Amino acid sequence: MHGTRAQPNLLLRAAAASGHAPGRIGPNAIIQTAEALRLLRGEDSARRVFAAARLDFYLSSPPAEMVDEAEVMRLHDALRTELDDETARAVSTTAGRLTGAYLLAHRIPGAAQHVLRLLPARLASRALTRAISAHAWTFAGTGTFTARPGRPTIYQISHCPLCRGHHGDHAICYFYAATFETLFATLVHPDAHAREIACEAWGDEACRFEIDW
């Protein structure tokens, strides 16, 4: 089918700005975290967390372009220091879901989404993985993203900016897992689920995400 042959090119127009910018991350990592904080905890909590990260100026003037990954790292550190574990997880997860929804609404062409939904899940997951891999620099910063297509699909980020320098007893990269799950559940299979099965915060060599359906 002609649409099927065309879909990789459509998908590869998905999430990227022009040019590779090492050490920078898309603004949704900031914008949607602020929105999640406001939704779940209110404006006062959002201001407290952003002030702790020295990013409170973003609450009145959200970033319009990619941001320094150091700012994203400070924000996620502040979530963990200013909120209890359960709340930090809920905020990060909600921010990831909001980011996935934003990409679907504004960055992945509707024609490509239509084709993906018509494909068997196995083929749709491979096409989506190609697009995500092509634009990994927009969310992994100076981290290294690799992917293993299939069922389950495995994504890995080494030198992960969300947990870099953090040490704990559980996985903490909820933002990434929720973003991947939102995209897969919408475009690949409604029962898609993503979970982090390894995390550098645990002492693992990389953060690893398993997506199955």
mmCIF file with all atom_site columns, C-alpha atoms in Angstrom:
data_model
loop_
_atom_site.group_PDB
_atom_site.id
_atom_site.type_symbol
_atom_site.label_atom_id
_atom_site.label_alt_id
_atom_site.label_comp_id
_atom_site.label_asym_id
_atom_site.label_entity_id
_atom_site.label_seq_id
_atom_site.pdbx_PDB_ins_code
_atom_site.Cartn_x
_atom_site.Cartn_y
_atom_site.Cartn_z
_atom_site.occupancy
_atom_site.B_iso_or_equiv
_atom_site.pdbx_formal_charge
_atom_site.auth_seq_id
_atom_site.auth_comp_id
_atom_site.auth_asym_id
_atom_site.auth_atom_id
_atom_site.pdbx_PDB_model_num
ATOM 1   C CA . MET A 1 1   ? 0.000  0.000  0.000  1.00 0.00 ? 1   MET A CA 1
ATOM 2   C CA . HIS A 1 2   ? 1.366  3.421  -0.947 1.00 0.00 ? 2   HIS A CA 1
ATOM 3   C CA . GLY A 1 3   ? 0.654  4.897  2.502  1.00 0.00 ? 3   GLY A CA 1
ATOM 4   C CA . THR A 1 4   ? 2.621  2.130  4.194  1.00 0.00 ? 4   THR A CA 1
ATOM 5   C CA . ARG A 1 5   ? 5.683  2.800  2.051  1.00 0.00 ? 5   ARG A CA 1
ATOM 6   C CA . ALA A 1 6   ? 5.472  6.501  2.827  1.00 0.00 ? 6   ALA A CA 1
ATOM 7   C CA . GLN A 1 7   ? 5.066  6.247  6.575  1.00 0.00 ? 7   GLN A CA 1
ATOM 8   C CA . PRO A 1 8   ? 8.759  6.133  7.649  1.00 0.00 ? 8   PRO A CA 1
ATOM 9   C CA . ASN A 1 9   ? 9.386  9.521  5.978  1.00 0.00 ? 9   ASN A CA 1
ATOM 10  C CA . LEU A 1 10  ? 6.306  10.978 7.635  1.00 0.00 ? 10  LEU A CA 1
ATOM 11  C CA . LEU A 1 11  ? 7.360  9.658  11.011 1.00 0.00 ? 11  LEU A CA 1
ATOM 12  C CA . LEU A 1 12  ? 10.861 10.980 10.728 1.00 0.00 ? 12  LEU A CA 1
ATOM 13  C CA . ARG A 1 13  ? 9.457  14.495 10.624 1.00 0.00 ? 13  ARG A CA 1
ATOM 14  C CA . ALA A 1 14  ? 8.096  13.837 14.099 1.00 0.00 ? 14  ALA A CA 1
ATOM 15  C CA . ALA A 1 15  ? 9.851  15.500 17.016 1.00 0.00 ? 15  ALA A CA 1
ATOM 16  C CA . ALA A 1 16  ? 13.094 17.124 15.916 1.00 0.00 ? 16  ALA A CA 1
ATOM 17  C CA . ALA A 1 17  ? 14.206 20.650 15.394 1.00 0.00 ? 17  ALA A CA 1
ATOM 18  C CA . SER A 1 18  ? 16.874 21.110 12.727 1.00 0.00 ? 18  SER A CA 1
ATOM 19  C CA . GLY A 1 19  ? 20.418 20.222 13.692 1.00 0.00 ? 19  GLY A CA 1
ATOM 20  C CA . HIS A 1 20  ? 21.865 18.224 16.535 1.00 0.00 ? 20  HIS A CA 1
ATOM 21  C CA . ALA A 1 21  ? 22.379 20.094 19.799 1.00 0.00 ? 21  ALA A CA 1
ATOM 22  C CA . PRO A 1 22  ? 24.341 17.926 22.264 1.00 0.00 ? 22  PRO A CA 1
ATOM 23  C CA . GLY A 1 23  ? 23.534 18.589 25.889 1.00 0.00 ? 23  GLY A CA 1
ATOM 24  C CA . ARG A 1 24  ? 20.144 20.106 25.180 1.00 0.00 ? 24  ARG A CA 1
ATOM 25  C CA . ILE A 1 25  ? 16.690 18.646 25.783 1.00 0.00 ? 25  ILE A CA 1
ATOM 26  C CA . GLY A 1 26  ? 13.267 19.544 24.428 1.00 0.00 ? 26  GLY A CA 1
ATOM 27  C CA . PRO A 1 27  ? 11.339 22.134 26.450 1.00 0.00 ? 27  PRO A CA 1
ATOM 28  C CA . ASN A 1 28  ? 8.518  19.728 27.329 1.00 0.00 ? 28  ASN A CA 1
ATOM 29  C CA . ALA A 1 29  ? 10.736 18.264 30.048 1.00 0.00 ? 29  ALA A CA 1
ATOM 30  C CA . ILE A 1 30  ? 10.295 21.641 31.775 1.00 0.00 ? 30  ILE A CA 1
ATOM 31  C CA . ILE A 1 31  ? 6.860  22.729 30.552 1.00 0.00 ? 31  ILE A CA 1
ATOM 32  C CA . GLN A 1 32  ? 4.998  19.493 31.260 1.00 0.00 ? 32  GLN A CA 1
ATOM 33  C CA . THR A 1 33  ? 6.635  19.039 34.661 1.00 0.00 ? 33  THR A CA 1
ATOM 34  C CA . ALA A 1 34  ? 5.302  22.466 35.631 1.00 0.00 ? 34  ALA A CA 1
ATOM 35  C CA . GLU A 1 35  ? 1.870  21.494 34.335 1.00 0.00 ? 35  GLU A CA 1
ATOM 36  C CA . ALA A 1 36  ? 1.937  18.183 36.217 1.00 0.00 ? 36  ALA A CA 1
ATOM 37  C CA . LEU A 1 37  ? 2.896  19.926 39.456 1.00 0.00 ? 37  LEU A CA 1
ATOM 38  C CA . ARG A 1 38  ? 0.056  22.401 39.052 1.00 0.00 ? 38  ARG A CA 1
ATOM 39  C CA . LEU A 1 39  ? -2.446 19.631 38.273 1.00 0.00 ? 39  LEU A CA 1
ATOM 40  C CA . LEU A 1 40  ? -1.421 17.348 41.134 1.00 0.00 ? 40  LEU A CA 1
ATOM 41  C CA . ARG A 1 41  ? -0.122 19.688 43.842 1.00 0.00 ? 41  ARG A CA 1
ATOM 42  C CA . GLY A 1 42  ? -1.111 23.226 42.962 1.00 0.00 ? 42  GLY A CA 1
ATOM 43  C CA . GLU A 1 43  ? 0.709  26.431 42.127 1.00 0.00 ? 43  GLU A CA 1
ATOM 44  C CA . ASP A 1 44  ? 2.470  26.746 45.490 1.00 0.00 ? 44  ASP A CA 1
ATOM 45  C CA . SER A 1 45  ? 4.168  23.365 45.104 1.00 0.00 ? 45  SER A CA 1
ATOM 46  C CA . ALA A 1 46  ? 5.147  24.189 41.538 1.00 0.00 ? 46  ALA A CA 1
ATOM 47  C CA . ARG A 1 47  ? 6.783  27.403 42.726 1.00 0.00 ? 47  ARG A CA 1
ATOM 48  C CA . ARG A 1 48  ? 8.570  25.637 45.578 1.00 0.00 ? 48  ARG A CA 1
ATOM 49  C CA . VAL A 1 49  ? 10.031 22.922 43.350 1.00 0.00 ? 49  VAL A CA 1
ATOM 50  C CA . PHE A 1 50  ? 11.021 25.293 40.550 1.00 0.00 ? 50  PHE A CA 1
ATOM 51  C CA . ALA A 1 51  ? 12.596 27.708 43.032 1.00 0.00 ? 51  ALA A CA 1
ATOM 52  C CA . ALA A 1 52  ? 14.633 24.846 44.512 1.00 0.00 ? 52  ALA A CA 1
ATOM 53  C CA . ALA A 1 53  ? 15.850 24.063 40.986 1.00 0.00 ? 53  ALA A CA 1
ATOM 54  C CA . ARG A 1 54  ? 16.582 27.784 40.364 1.00 0.00 ? 54  ARG A CA 1
ATOM 55  C CA . LEU A 1 55  ? 14.139 27.664 37.456 1.00 0.00 ? 55  LEU A CA 1
ATOM 56  C CA . ASP A 1 56  ? 11.210 29.647 38.835 1.00 0.00 ? 56  ASP A CA 1
ATOM 57  C CA . PHE A 1 57  ? 11.464 32.106 35.911 1.00 0.00 ? 57  PHE A CA 1
ATOM 58  C CA . TYR A 1 58  ? 10.141 29.341 33.652 1.00 0.00 ? 58  TYR A CA 1
ATOM 59  C CA . LEU A 1 59  ? 6.792  29.361 35.442 1.00 0.00 ? 59  LEU A CA 1
ATOM 60  C CA . SER A 1 60  ? 5.961  32.778 34.028 1.00 0.00 ? 60  SER A CA 1
ATOM 61  C CA . SER A 1 61  ? 7.944  32.414 30.780 1.00 0.00 ? 61  SER A CA 1
ATOM 62  C CA . PRO A 1 62  ? 8.005  28.752 29.662 1.00 0.00 ? 62  PRO A CA 1
ATOM 63  C CA . PRO A 1 63  ? 10.904 27.834 27.367 1.00 0.00 ? 63  PRO A CA 1
ATOM 64  C CA . ALA A 1 64  ? 10.144 27.978 23.658 1.00 0.00 ? 64  ALA A CA 1
ATOM 65  C CA . GLU A 1 65  ? 13.312 26.203 22.531 1.00 0.00 ? 65  GLU A CA 1
ATOM 66  C CA . MET A 1 66  ? 15.482 23.333 23.702 1.00 0.00 ? 66  MET A CA 1
ATOM 67  C CA . VAL A 1 67  ? 17.013 23.824 27.137 1.00 0.00 ? 67  VAL A CA 1
ATOM 68  C CA . ASP A 1 68  ? 20.325 22.963 28.737 1.00 0.00 ? 68  ASP A CA 1
ATOM 69  C CA . GLU A 1 69  ? 20.163 19.425 30.102 1.00 0.00 ? 69  GLU A CA 1
ATOM 70  C CA . ALA A 1 70  ? 21.589 20.743 33.383 1.00 0.00 ? 70  ALA A CA 1
ATOM 71  C CA . GLU A 1 71  ? 18.288 22.551 33.954 1.00 0.00 ? 71  GLU A CA 1
ATOM 72  C CA . VAL A 1 72  ? 16.319 19.324 33.468 1.00 0.00 ? 72  VAL A CA 1
ATOM 73  C CA . MET A 1 73  ? 18.683 17.530 35.833 1.00 0.00 ? 73  MET A CA 1
ATOM 74  C CA . ARG A 1 74  ? 18.205 20.225 38.498 1.00 0.00 ? 74  ARG A CA 1
ATOM 75  C CA . LEU A 1 75  ? 14.429 20.066 38.125 1.00 0.00 ? 75  LEU A CA 1
ATOM 76  C CA . HIS A 1 76  ? 14.270 16.303 38.614 1.00 0.00 ? 76  HIS A CA 1
ATOM 77  C CA . ASP A 1 77  ? 16.642 16.563 41.566 1.00 0.00 ? 77  ASP A CA 1
ATOM 78  C CA . ALA A 1 78  ? 14.324 19.170 43.069 1.00 0.00 ? 78  ALA A CA 1
ATOM 79  C CA . LEU A 1 79  ? 11.291 16.912 42.580 1.00 0.00 ? 79  LEU A CA 1
ATOM 80  C CA . ARG A 1 80  ? 13.028 14.226 44.609 1.00 0.00 ? 80  ARG A CA 1
ATOM 81  C CA . THR A 1 81  ? 14.232 16.551 47.365 1.00 0.00 ? 81  THR A CA 1
ATOM 82  C CA . GLU A 1 82  ? 11.112 18.706 47.739 1.00 0.00 ? 82  GLU A CA 1
ATOM 83  C CA . LEU A 1 83  ? 8.474  15.963 47.389 1.00 0.00 ? 83  LEU A CA 1
ATOM 84  C CA . ASP A 1 84  ? 8.028  12.524 48.893 1.00 0.00 ? 84  ASP A CA 1
ATOM 85  C CA . ASP A 1 85  ? 8.813  9.542  46.668 1.00 0.00 ? 85  ASP A CA 1
ATOM 86  C CA . GLU A 1 86  ? 5.201  8.747  45.793 1.00 0.00 ? 86  GLU A CA 1
ATOM 87  C CA . THR A 1 87  ? 4.400  12.328 44.828 1.00 0.00 ? 87  THR A CA 1
ATOM 88  C CA . ALA A 1 88  ? 7.614  12.765 42.827 1.00 0.00 ? 88  ALA A CA 1
ATOM 89  C CA . ARG A 1 89  ? 6.774  9.595  40.923 1.00 0.00 ? 89  ARG A CA 1
ATOM 90  C CA . ALA A 1 90  ? 3.227  10.769 40.214 1.00 0.00 ? 90  ALA A CA 1
ATOM 91  C CA . VAL A 1 91  ? 4.427  14.161 38.982 1.00 0.00 ? 91  VAL A CA 1
ATOM 92  C CA . SER A 1 92  ? 7.130  12.670 36.737 1.00 0.00 ? 92  SER A CA 1
ATOM 93  C CA . THR A 1 93  ? 4.710  10.094 35.345 1.00 0.00 ? 93  THR A CA 1
ATOM 94  C CA . THR A 1 94  ? 2.053  12.710 34.638 1.00 0.00 ? 94  THR A CA 1
ATOM 95  C CA . ALA A 1 95  ? 4.646  14.951 32.978 1.00 0.00 ? 95  ALA A CA 1
ATOM 96  C CA . GLY A 1 96  ? 5.697  12.050 30.754 1.00 0.00 ? 96  GLY A CA 1
ATOM 97  C CA . ARG A 1 97  ? 2.110  11.346 29.748 1.00 0.00 ? 97  ARG A CA 1
ATOM 98  C CA . LEU A 1 98  ? 1.536  15.015 28.982 1.00 0.00 ? 98  LEU A CA 1
ATOM 99  C CA . THR A 1 99  ? 4.696  15.048 26.882 1.00 0.00 ? 99  THR A CA 1
ATOM 100 C CA . GLY A 1 100 ? 3.528  12.004 24.924 1.00 0.00 ? 100 GLY A CA 1
ATOM 101 C CA . ALA A 1 101 ? 0.164  13.667 24.357 1.00 0.00 ? 101 ALA A CA 1
ATOM 102 C CA . TYR A 1 102 ? 1.890  16.847 23.152 1.00 0.00 ? 102 TYR A CA 1
ATOM 103 C CA . LEU A 1 103 ? 4.005  14.899 20.656 1.00 0.00 ? 103 LEU A CA 1
ATOM 104 C CA . LEU A 1 104 ? 0.912  13.154 19.326 1.00 0.00 ? 104 LEU A CA 1
ATOM 105 C CA . ALA A 1 105 ? -0.975 16.428 18.999 1.00 0.00 ? 105 ALA A CA 1
ATOM 106 C CA . HIS A 1 106 ? 1.798  18.601 17.572 1.00 0.00 ? 106 HIS A CA 1
ATOM 107 C CA . ARG A 1 107 ? 4.829  16.651 16.367 1.00 0.00 ? 107 ARG A CA 1
ATOM 108 C CA . ILE A 1 108 ? 3.833  13.315 14.806 1.00 0.00 ? 108 ILE A CA 1
ATOM 109 C CA . PRO A 1 109 ? 1.926  13.887 11.546 1.00 0.00 ? 109 PRO A CA 1
ATOM 110 C CA . GLY A 1 110 ? -1.652 12.667 11.538 1.00 0.00 ? 110 GLY A CA 1
ATOM 111 C CA . ALA A 1 111 ? -1.122 10.673 8.348  1.00 0.00 ? 111 ALA A CA 1
ATOM 112 C CA . ALA A 1 112 ? 1.740  8.751  9.971  1.00 0.00 ? 112 ALA A CA 1
ATOM 113 C CA . GLN A 1 113 ? -0.358 8.072  13.058 1.00 0.00 ? 113 GLN A CA 1
ATOM 114 C CA . HIS A 1 114 ? -3.175 6.743  10.874 1.00 0.00 ? 114 HIS A CA 1
ATOM 115 C CA . VAL A 1 115 ? -0.836 4.366  9.050  1.00 0.00 ? 115 VAL A CA 1
ATOM 116 C CA . LEU A 1 116 ? 0.722  3.104  12.281 1.00 0.00 ? 116 LEU A CA 1
ATOM 117 C CA . ARG A 1 117 ? -2.690 2.267  13.711 1.00 0.00 ? 117 ARG A CA 1
ATOM 118 C CA . LEU A 1 118 ? -3.451 0.180  10.615 1.00 0.00 ? 118 LEU A CA 1
ATOM 119 C CA . LEU A 1 119 ? -0.226 -1.819 10.875 1.00 0.00 ? 119 LEU A CA 1
ATOM 120 C CA . PRO A 1 120 ? 0.199  -4.976 12.954 1.00 0.00 ? 120 PRO A CA 1
ATOM 121 C CA . ALA A 1 121 ? 1.683  -4.067 16.337 1.00 0.00 ? 121 ALA A CA 1
ATOM 122 C CA . ARG A 1 122 ? 4.999  -5.743 15.474 1.00 0.00 ? 122 ARG A CA 1
ATOM 123 C CA . LEU A 1 123 ? 5.497  -3.521 12.400 1.00 0.00 ? 123 LEU A CA 1
ATOM 124 C CA . ALA A 1 124 ? 4.127  -0.401 14.060 1.00 0.00 ? 124 ALA A CA 1
ATOM 125 C CA . SER A 1 125 ? 6.515  -0.798 16.991 1.00 0.00 ? 125 SER A CA 1
ATOM 126 C CA . ARG A 1 126 ? 9.495  -1.047 14.647 1.00 0.00 ? 126 ARG A CA 1
ATOM 127 C CA . ALA A 1 127 ? 8.473  2.057  12.700 1.00 0.00 ? 127 ALA A CA 1
ATOM 128 C CA . LEU A 1 128 ? 7.880  4.039  15.889 1.00 0.00 ? 128 LEU A CA 1
ATOM 129 C CA . THR A 1 129 ? 11.212 2.859  17.300 1.00 0.00 ? 129 THR A CA 1
ATOM 130 C CA . ARG A 1 130 ? 13.015 4.112  14.177 1.00 0.00 ? 130 ARG A CA 1
ATOM 131 C CA . ALA A 1 131 ? 11.454 7.539  14.645 1.00 0.00 ? 131 ALA A CA 1
ATOM 132 C CA . ILE A 1 132 ? 12.234 7.662  18.365 1.00 0.00 ? 132 ILE A CA 1
ATOM 133 C CA . SER A 1 133 ? 15.837 6.574  17.729 1.00 0.00 ? 133 SER A CA 1
ATOM 134 C CA . ALA A 1 134 ? 16.281 9.247  15.041 1.00 0.00 ? 134 ALA A CA 1
ATOM 135 C CA . HIS A 1 135 ? 15.230 11.959 17.481 1.00 0.00 ? 135 HIS A CA 1
ATOM 136 C CA . ALA A 1 136 ? 16.691 10.569 20.701 1.00 0.00 ? 136 ALA A CA 1
ATOM 137 C CA . TRP A 1 137 ? 19.076 13.518 20.927 1.00 0.00 ? 137 TRP A CA 1
ATOM 138 C CA . THR A 1 138 ? 16.053 15.728 21.703 1.00 0.00 ? 138 THR A CA 1
ATOM 139 C CA . PHE A 1 139 ? 15.374 13.927 24.990 1.00 0.00 ? 139 PHE A CA 1
ATOM 140 C CA . ALA A 1 140 ? 18.568 12.069 25.977 1.00 0.00 ? 140 ALA A CA 1
ATOM 141 C CA . GLY A 1 141 ? 20.903 15.075 25.940 1.00 0.00 ? 141 GLY A CA 1
ATOM 142 C CA . THR A 1 142 ? 24.491 13.874 26.281 1.00 0.00 ? 142 THR A CA 1
ATOM 143 C CA . GLY A 1 143 ? 23.201 10.428 27.187 1.00 0.00 ? 143 GLY A CA 1
ATOM 144 C CA . THR A 1 144 ? 23.409 7.593  24.661 1.00 0.00 ? 144 THR A CA 1
ATOM 145 C CA . PHE A 1 145 ? 20.164 6.032  23.438 1.00 0.00 ? 145 PHE A CA 1
ATOM 146 C CA . THR A 1 146 ? 19.983 2.555  21.927 1.00 0.00 ? 146 THR A CA 1
ATOM 147 C CA . ALA A 1 147 ? 16.979 0.446  20.965 1.00 0.00 ? 147 ALA A CA 1
ATOM 148 C CA . ARG A 1 148 ? 16.245 -3.229 20.433 1.00 0.00 ? 148 ARG A CA 1
ATOM 149 C CA . PRO A 1 149 ? 13.044 -3.635 18.431 1.00 0.00 ? 149 PRO A CA 1
ATOM 150 C CA . GLY A 1 150 ? 10.762 -6.619 18.954 1.00 0.00 ? 150 GLY A CA 1
ATOM 151 C CA . ARG A 1 151 ? 8.418  -7.832 21.623 1.00 0.00 ? 151 ARG A CA 1
ATOM 152 C CA . PRO A 1 152 ? 9.231  -6.640 24.120 1.00 0.00 ? 152 PRO A CA 1
ATOM 153 C CA . THR A 1 153 ? 10.910 -3.544 22.716 1.00 0.00 ? 153 THR A CA 1
ATOM 154 C CA . ILE A 1 154 ? 13.901 -2.467 24.796 1.00 0.00 ? 154 ILE A CA 1
ATOM 155 C CA . TYR A 1 155 ? 15.169 1.108  25.007 1.00 0.00 ? 155 TYR A CA 1
ATOM 156 C CA . GLN A 1 156 ? 18.347 2.007  26.870 1.00 0.00 ? 156 GLN A CA 1
ATOM 157 C CA . ILE A 1 157 ? 19.813 5.350  27.915 1.00 0.00 ? 157 ILE A CA 1
ATOM 158 C CA . SER A 1 158 ? 23.330 5.398  29.299 1.00 0.00 ? 158 SER A CA 1
ATOM 159 C CA . HIS A 1 159 ? 24.606 8.487  31.135 1.00 0.00 ? 159 HIS A CA 1
ATOM 160 C CA . CYS A 1 160 ? 20.933 9.266  31.686 1.00 0.00 ? 160 CYS A CA 1
ATOM 161 C CA . PRO A 1 161 ? 20.230 12.935 32.501 1.00 0.00 ? 161 PRO A CA 1
ATOM 162 C CA . LEU A 1 162 ? 17.163 12.210 34.661 1.00 0.00 ? 162 LEU A CA 1
ATOM 163 C CA . CYS A 1 163 ? 19.063 10.250 37.297 1.00 0.00 ? 163 CYS A CA 1
ATOM 164 C CA . ARG A 1 164 ? 22.678 11.209 36.688 1.00 0.00 ? 164 ARG A CA 1
ATOM 165 C CA . GLY A 1 165 ? 24.537 11.425 39.988 1.00 0.00 ? 165 GLY A CA 1
ATOM 166 C CA . HIS A 1 166 ? 21.591 10.073 41.982 1.00 0.00 ? 166 HIS A CA 1
ATOM 167 C CA . HIS A 1 167 ? 21.856 6.927  44.082 1.00 0.00 ? 167 HIS A CA 1
ATOM 168 C CA . GLY A 1 168 ? 18.842 5.105  45.487 1.00 0.00 ? 168 GLY A CA 1
ATOM 169 C CA . ASP A 1 169 ? 17.107 1.781  45.877 1.00 0.00 ? 169 ASP A CA 1
ATOM 170 C CA . HIS A 1 170 ? 14.553 2.013  43.055 1.00 0.00 ? 170 HIS A CA 1
ATOM 171 C CA . ALA A 1 171 ? 14.175 3.144  39.457 1.00 0.00 ? 171 ALA A CA 1
ATOM 172 C CA . ILE A 1 172 ? 13.346 6.843  39.093 1.00 0.00 ? 172 ILE A CA 1
ATOM 173 C CA . CYS A 1 173 ? 13.125 7.653  35.370 1.00 0.00 ? 173 CYS A CA 1
ATOM 174 C CA . TYR A 1 174 ? 9.321  7.706  35.352 1.00 0.00 ? 174 TYR A CA 1
ATOM 175 C CA . PHE A 1 175 ? 9.165  10.584 32.870 1.00 0.00 ? 175 PHE A CA 1
ATOM 176 C CA . TYR A 1 176 ? 10.743 8.535  30.078 1.00 0.00 ? 176 TYR A CA 1
ATOM 177 C CA . ALA A 1 177 ? 8.712  5.395  30.822 1.00 0.00 ? 177 ALA A CA 1
ATOM 178 C CA . ALA A 1 178 ? 5.431  7.329  30.768 1.00 0.00 ? 178 ALA A CA 1
ATOM 179 C CA . THR A 1 179 ? 6.300  9.103  27.519 1.00 0.00 ? 179 THR A CA 1
ATOM 180 C CA . PHE A 1 180 ? 7.181  5.836  25.779 1.00 0.00 ? 180 PHE A CA 1
ATOM 181 C CA . GLU A 1 181 ? 4.058  4.141  27.127 1.00 0.00 ? 181 GLU A CA 1
ATOM 182 C CA . THR A 1 182 ? 1.784  6.946  25.924 1.00 0.00 ? 182 THR A CA 1
ATOM 183 C CA . LEU A 1 183 ? 3.197  6.772  22.394 1.00 0.00 ? 183 LEU A CA 1
ATOM 184 C CA . PHE A 1 184 ? 3.046  2.980  22.200 1.00 0.00 ? 184 PHE A CA 1
ATOM 185 C CA . ALA A 1 185 ? -0.453 2.738  23.694 1.00 0.00 ? 185 ALA A CA 1
ATOM 186 C CA . THR A 1 186 ? -1.740 5.223  21.132 1.00 0.00 ? 186 THR A CA 1
ATOM 187 C CA . LEU A 1 187 ? 0.162  4.134  18.030 1.00 0.00 ? 187 LEU A CA 1
ATOM 188 C CA . VAL A 1 188 ? 1.094  0.469  18.513 1.00 0.00 ? 188 VAL A CA 1
ATOM 189 C CA . HIS A 1 189 ? -1.322 -1.330 20.841 1.00 0.00 ? 189 HIS A CA 1
ATOM 190 C CA . PRO A 1 190 ? -3.831 -0.058 23.438 1.00 0.00 ? 190 PRO A CA 1
ATOM 191 C CA . ASP A 1 191 ? -2.480 -2.500 26.030 1.00 0.00 ? 191 ASP A CA 1
ATOM 192 C CA . ALA A 1 192 ? 1.126  -1.298 25.687 1.00 0.00 ? 192 ALA A CA 1
ATOM 193 C CA . HIS A 1 193 ? 2.944  -0.871 28.990 1.00 0.00 ? 193 HIS A CA 1
ATOM 194 C CA . ALA A 1 194 ? 6.418  0.544  29.648 1.00 0.00 ? 194 ALA A CA 1
ATOM 195 C CA . ARG A 1 195 ? 8.476  -0.097 32.757 1.00 0.00 ? 195 ARG A CA 1
ATOM 196 C CA . GLU A 1 196 ? 12.024 0.711  33.770 1.00 0.00 ? 196 GLU A CA 1
ATOM 197 C CA . ILE A 1 197 ? 13.805 -2.579 34.425 1.00 0.00 ? 197 ILE A CA 1
ATOM 198 C CA . ALA A 1 198 ? 17.270 -1.141 35.133 1.00 0.00 ? 198 ALA A CA 1
ATOM 199 C CA . CYS A 1 199 ? 18.371 2.273  36.351 1.00 0.00 ? 199 CYS A CA 1
ATOM 200 C CA . GLU A 1 200 ? 21.711 3.966  36.834 1.00 0.00 ? 200 GLU A CA 1
ATOM 201 C CA . ALA A 1 201 ? 20.390 5.229  40.170 1.00 0.00 ? 201 ALA A CA 1
ATOM 202 C CA . TRP A 1 202 ? 20.370 1.567  41.252 1.00 0.00 ? 202 TRP A CA 1
ATOM 203 C CA . GLY A 1 203 ? 23.958 1.180  40.146 1.00 0.00 ? 203 GLY A CA 1
ATOM 204 C CA . ASP A 1 204 ? 23.109 -0.379 36.781 1.00 0.00 ? 204 ASP A CA 1
ATOM 205 C CA . GLU A 1 205 ? 25.268 0.486  33.785 1.00 0.00 ? 205 GLU A CA 1
ATOM 206 C CA . ALA A 1 206 ? 22.335 2.152  32.012 1.00 0.00 ? 206 ALA A CA 1
ATOM 207 C CA . CYS A 1 207 ? 18.653 2.940  32.356 1.00 0.00 ? 207 CYS A CA 1
ATOM 208 C CA . ARG A 1 208 ? 16.661 0.301  30.485 1.00 0.00 ? 208 ARG A CA 1
ATOM 209 C CA . PHE A 1 209 ? 12.979 0.390  29.550 1.00 0.00 ? 209 PHE A CA 1
ATOM 210 C CA . GLU A 1 210 ? 10.861 -2.558 28.489 1.00 0.00 ? 210 GLU A CA 1
ATOM 211 C CA . ILE A 1 211 ? 7.767  -1.900 26.362 1.00 0.00 ? 211 ILE A CA 1
ATOM 212 C CA . ASP A 1 212 ? 5.357  -4.779 25.827 1.00 0.00 ? 212 ASP A CA 1
ATOM 213 C CA . TRP A 1 213 ? 1.711  -5.221 24.850 1.00 0.00 ? 213 TRP A CA 1
#
